[in-house]
Tab-separated table of C-alpha atoms in Angstrom:
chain	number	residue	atom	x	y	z
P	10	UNK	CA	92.267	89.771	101.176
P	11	UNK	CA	96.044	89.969	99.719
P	12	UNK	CA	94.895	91.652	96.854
P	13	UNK	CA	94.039	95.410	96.095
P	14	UNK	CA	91.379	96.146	93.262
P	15	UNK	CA	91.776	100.080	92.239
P	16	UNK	CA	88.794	100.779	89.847
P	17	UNK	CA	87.574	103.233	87.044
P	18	UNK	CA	84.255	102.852	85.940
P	19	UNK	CA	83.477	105.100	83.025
P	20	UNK	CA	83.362	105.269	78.907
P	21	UNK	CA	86.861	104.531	76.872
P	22	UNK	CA	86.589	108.701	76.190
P	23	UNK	CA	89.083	111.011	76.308
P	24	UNK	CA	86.940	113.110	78.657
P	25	UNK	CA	87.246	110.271	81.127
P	26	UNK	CA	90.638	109.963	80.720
P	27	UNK	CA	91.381	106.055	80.961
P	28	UNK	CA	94.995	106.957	79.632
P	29	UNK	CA	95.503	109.282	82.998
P	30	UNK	CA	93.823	106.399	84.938
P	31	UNK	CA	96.586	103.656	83.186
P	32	UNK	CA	99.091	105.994	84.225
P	33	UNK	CA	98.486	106.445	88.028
P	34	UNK	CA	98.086	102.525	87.985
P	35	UNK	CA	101.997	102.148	86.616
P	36	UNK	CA	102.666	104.665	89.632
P	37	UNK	CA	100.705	102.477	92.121
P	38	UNK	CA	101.809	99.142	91.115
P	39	UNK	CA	105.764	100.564	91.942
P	40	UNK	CA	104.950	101.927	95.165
P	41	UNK	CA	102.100	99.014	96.719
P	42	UNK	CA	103.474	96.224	97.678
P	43	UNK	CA	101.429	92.486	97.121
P	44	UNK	CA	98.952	91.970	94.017
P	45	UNK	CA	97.485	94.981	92.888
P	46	UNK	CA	94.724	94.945	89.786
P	47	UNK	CA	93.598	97.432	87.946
P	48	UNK	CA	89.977	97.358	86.996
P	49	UNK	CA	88.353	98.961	84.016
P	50	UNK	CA	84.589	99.226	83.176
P	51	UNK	CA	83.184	100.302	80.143
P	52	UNK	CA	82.909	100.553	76.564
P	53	UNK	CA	85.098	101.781	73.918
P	54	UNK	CA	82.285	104.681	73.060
P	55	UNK	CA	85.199	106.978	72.170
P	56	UNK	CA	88.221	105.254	70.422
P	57	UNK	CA	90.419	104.947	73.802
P	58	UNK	CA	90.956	101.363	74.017
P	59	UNK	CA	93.952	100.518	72.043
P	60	UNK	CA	96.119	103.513	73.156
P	61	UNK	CA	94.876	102.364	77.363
P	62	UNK	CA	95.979	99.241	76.014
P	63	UNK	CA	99.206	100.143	74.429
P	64	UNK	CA	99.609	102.645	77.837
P	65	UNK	CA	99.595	99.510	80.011
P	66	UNK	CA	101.873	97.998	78.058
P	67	UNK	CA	104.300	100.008	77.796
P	68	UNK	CA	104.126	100.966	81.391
P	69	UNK	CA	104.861	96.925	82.063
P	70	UNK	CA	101.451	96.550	83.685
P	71	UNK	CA	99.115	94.876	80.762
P	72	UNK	CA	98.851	91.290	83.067
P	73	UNK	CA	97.542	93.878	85.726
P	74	UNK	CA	95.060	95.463	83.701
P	75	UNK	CA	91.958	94.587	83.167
P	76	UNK	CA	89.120	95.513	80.966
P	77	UNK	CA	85.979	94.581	82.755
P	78	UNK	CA	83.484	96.610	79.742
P	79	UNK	CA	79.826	97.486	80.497
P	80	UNK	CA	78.662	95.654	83.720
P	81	UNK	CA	74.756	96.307	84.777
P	82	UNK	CA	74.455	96.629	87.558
P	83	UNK	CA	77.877	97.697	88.444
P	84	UNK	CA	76.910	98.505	92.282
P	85	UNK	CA	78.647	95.172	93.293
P	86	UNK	CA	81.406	95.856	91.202
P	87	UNK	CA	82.452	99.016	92.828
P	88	UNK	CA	81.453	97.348	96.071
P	89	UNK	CA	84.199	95.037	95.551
P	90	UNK	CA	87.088	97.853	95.160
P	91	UNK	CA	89.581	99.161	97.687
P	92	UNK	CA	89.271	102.547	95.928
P	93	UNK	CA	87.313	103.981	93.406
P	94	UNK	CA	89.342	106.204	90.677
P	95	UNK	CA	87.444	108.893	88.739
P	96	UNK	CA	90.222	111.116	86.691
P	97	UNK	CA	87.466	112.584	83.902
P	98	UNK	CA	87.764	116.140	83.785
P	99	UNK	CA	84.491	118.580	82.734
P	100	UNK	CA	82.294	115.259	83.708
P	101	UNK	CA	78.401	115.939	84.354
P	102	UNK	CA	76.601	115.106	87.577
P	103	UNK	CA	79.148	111.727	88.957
P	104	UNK	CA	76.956	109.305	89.433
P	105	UNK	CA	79.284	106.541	89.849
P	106	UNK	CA	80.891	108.268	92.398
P	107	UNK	CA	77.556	108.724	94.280
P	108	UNK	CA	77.229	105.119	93.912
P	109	UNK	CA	80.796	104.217	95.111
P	110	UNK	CA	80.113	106.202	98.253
P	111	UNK	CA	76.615	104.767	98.791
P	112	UNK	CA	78.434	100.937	99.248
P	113	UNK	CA	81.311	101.989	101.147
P	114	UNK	CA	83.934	102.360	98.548
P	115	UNK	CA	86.351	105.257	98.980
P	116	UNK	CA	86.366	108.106	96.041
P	117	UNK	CA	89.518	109.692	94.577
P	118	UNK	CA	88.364	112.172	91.754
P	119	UNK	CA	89.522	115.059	89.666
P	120	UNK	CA	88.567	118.464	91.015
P	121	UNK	CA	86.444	119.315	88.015
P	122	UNK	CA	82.883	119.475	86.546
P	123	UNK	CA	80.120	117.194	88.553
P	124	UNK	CA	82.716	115.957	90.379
P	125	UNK	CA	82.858	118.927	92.685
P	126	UNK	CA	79.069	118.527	93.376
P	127	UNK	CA	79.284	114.833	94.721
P	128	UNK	CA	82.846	114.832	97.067
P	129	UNK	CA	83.986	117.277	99.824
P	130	UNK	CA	87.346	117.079	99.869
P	131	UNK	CA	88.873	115.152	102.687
P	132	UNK	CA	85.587	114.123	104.239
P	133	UNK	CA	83.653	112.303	101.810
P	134	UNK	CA	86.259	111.631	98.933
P	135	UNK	CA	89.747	113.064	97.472
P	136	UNK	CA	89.547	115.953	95.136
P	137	UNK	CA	92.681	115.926	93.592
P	138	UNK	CA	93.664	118.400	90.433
P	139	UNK	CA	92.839	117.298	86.719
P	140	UNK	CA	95.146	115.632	84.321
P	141	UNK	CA	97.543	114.613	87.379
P	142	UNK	CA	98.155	110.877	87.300
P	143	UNK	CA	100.723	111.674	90.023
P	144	UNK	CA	98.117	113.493	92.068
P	145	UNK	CA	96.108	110.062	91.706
P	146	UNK	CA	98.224	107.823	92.227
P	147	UNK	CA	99.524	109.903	95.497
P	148	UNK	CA	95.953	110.403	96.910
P	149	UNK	CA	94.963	106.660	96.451
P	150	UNK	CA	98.024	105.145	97.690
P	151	UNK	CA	97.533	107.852	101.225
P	152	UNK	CA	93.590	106.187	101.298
P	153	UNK	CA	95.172	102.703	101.046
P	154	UNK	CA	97.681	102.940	103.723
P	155	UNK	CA	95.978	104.193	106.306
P	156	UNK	CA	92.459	102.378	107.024
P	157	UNK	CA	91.231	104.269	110.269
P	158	UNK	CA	91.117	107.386	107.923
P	159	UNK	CA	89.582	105.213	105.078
P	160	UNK	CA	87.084	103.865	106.659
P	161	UNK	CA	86.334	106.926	108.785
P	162	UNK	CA	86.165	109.028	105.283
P	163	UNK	CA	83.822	105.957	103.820
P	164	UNK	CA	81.426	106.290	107.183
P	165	UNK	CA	81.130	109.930	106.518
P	166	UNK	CA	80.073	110.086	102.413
P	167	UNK	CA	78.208	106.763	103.140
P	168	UNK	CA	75.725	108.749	105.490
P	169	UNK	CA	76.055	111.967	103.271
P	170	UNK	CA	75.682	110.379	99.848
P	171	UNK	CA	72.042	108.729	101.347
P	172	UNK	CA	70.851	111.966	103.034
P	173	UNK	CA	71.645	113.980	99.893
P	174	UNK	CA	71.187	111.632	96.867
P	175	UNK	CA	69.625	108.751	97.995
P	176	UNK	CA	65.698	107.641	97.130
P	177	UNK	CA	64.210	109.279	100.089
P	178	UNK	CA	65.562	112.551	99.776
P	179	UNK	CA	64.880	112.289	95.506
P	180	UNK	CA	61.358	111.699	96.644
P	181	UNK	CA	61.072	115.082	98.970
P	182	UNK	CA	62.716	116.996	96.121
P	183	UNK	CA	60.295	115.734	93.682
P	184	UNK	CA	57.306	116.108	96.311
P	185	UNK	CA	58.660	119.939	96.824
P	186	UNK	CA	58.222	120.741	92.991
């Protein structure tokens, strides 16, 4: 319970951004106070992994770093997260961050692509602008401190994310066509 878990689930790519990702976590680990851990999942599918790595290092947070790679399924994993970071920029359709939402984990995401599709800013998730670890690192630390808000923002894309994504309404859609 003493510990925060801050989490990016995506590809090593540069369209994902793990290096802006590494950079709001060197933020966040000045400004929360107690253990904070920095979860990565994915693979290295496009060459990222040794600058992230050399990013954490040189930010002094390497020990608080960790690369998780591919996890199937990665529902729990997200499940277990205080906050969900998605900093990609010109990303498809956001799954993950439907999937964050659907088990209760709060969603702080660049305002770009499919990310705009999945999060109404400041009632389901954080839209925050792209390439702006700052930005990040500001709008998770505001999620983290205050928990009525949190959880009230979790309640809300929790119900949305079922009645607009989830299997039932999938079903209709396909039923429709």
């Amino acid at each position: 319970d003493d510990v925060l878990l801050i989490g990016y689930v995506g590809n090593m790519t540069a369209q994902k951004r793990p290096g802006t990702f590494v950079d709001a976590a060197a933020i966040l680990s000045m400004k929360l106070s107690g253990s904070t851990h920095f979860l990565m999942y994915g693979d290295d599918r496009g060459g990222q992994l040794n600058e992230v790595r050399s990013r954490a290092a040189a930010s002094g947070i390497s020990g608080q770093v960790h690369f998780m790679g591919y996890r199937s399924p990665i529902e729990p994993h997200i499940a277990a997260l205080d906050v969900l970071l998605a900093p990609g920029v010109g990303d498809g359709f956001g799954r993950t961050l439907v999937e964050a939402m659907m088990v209760g984990t709060p969603v702080v995401a660049s305002a770009s692509g499919g990310h705009l599709e999945v999060i109404q800013d400041g009632v389901t998730g954080v839209l925050i602008p792209g390439d702006s670890a700052a930005a990040l690192a500001s709008a998770a630390q505001a999620l983290l401190l205050d928990g009525v808000a949190r959880q009230s923002m979790v309640a809300r894309a929790q119900r949305y994310a079922r009645e607009t994504f989830g299997v039932t309404r999938h079903a209709e859609a396909v039923m429709s066509v």
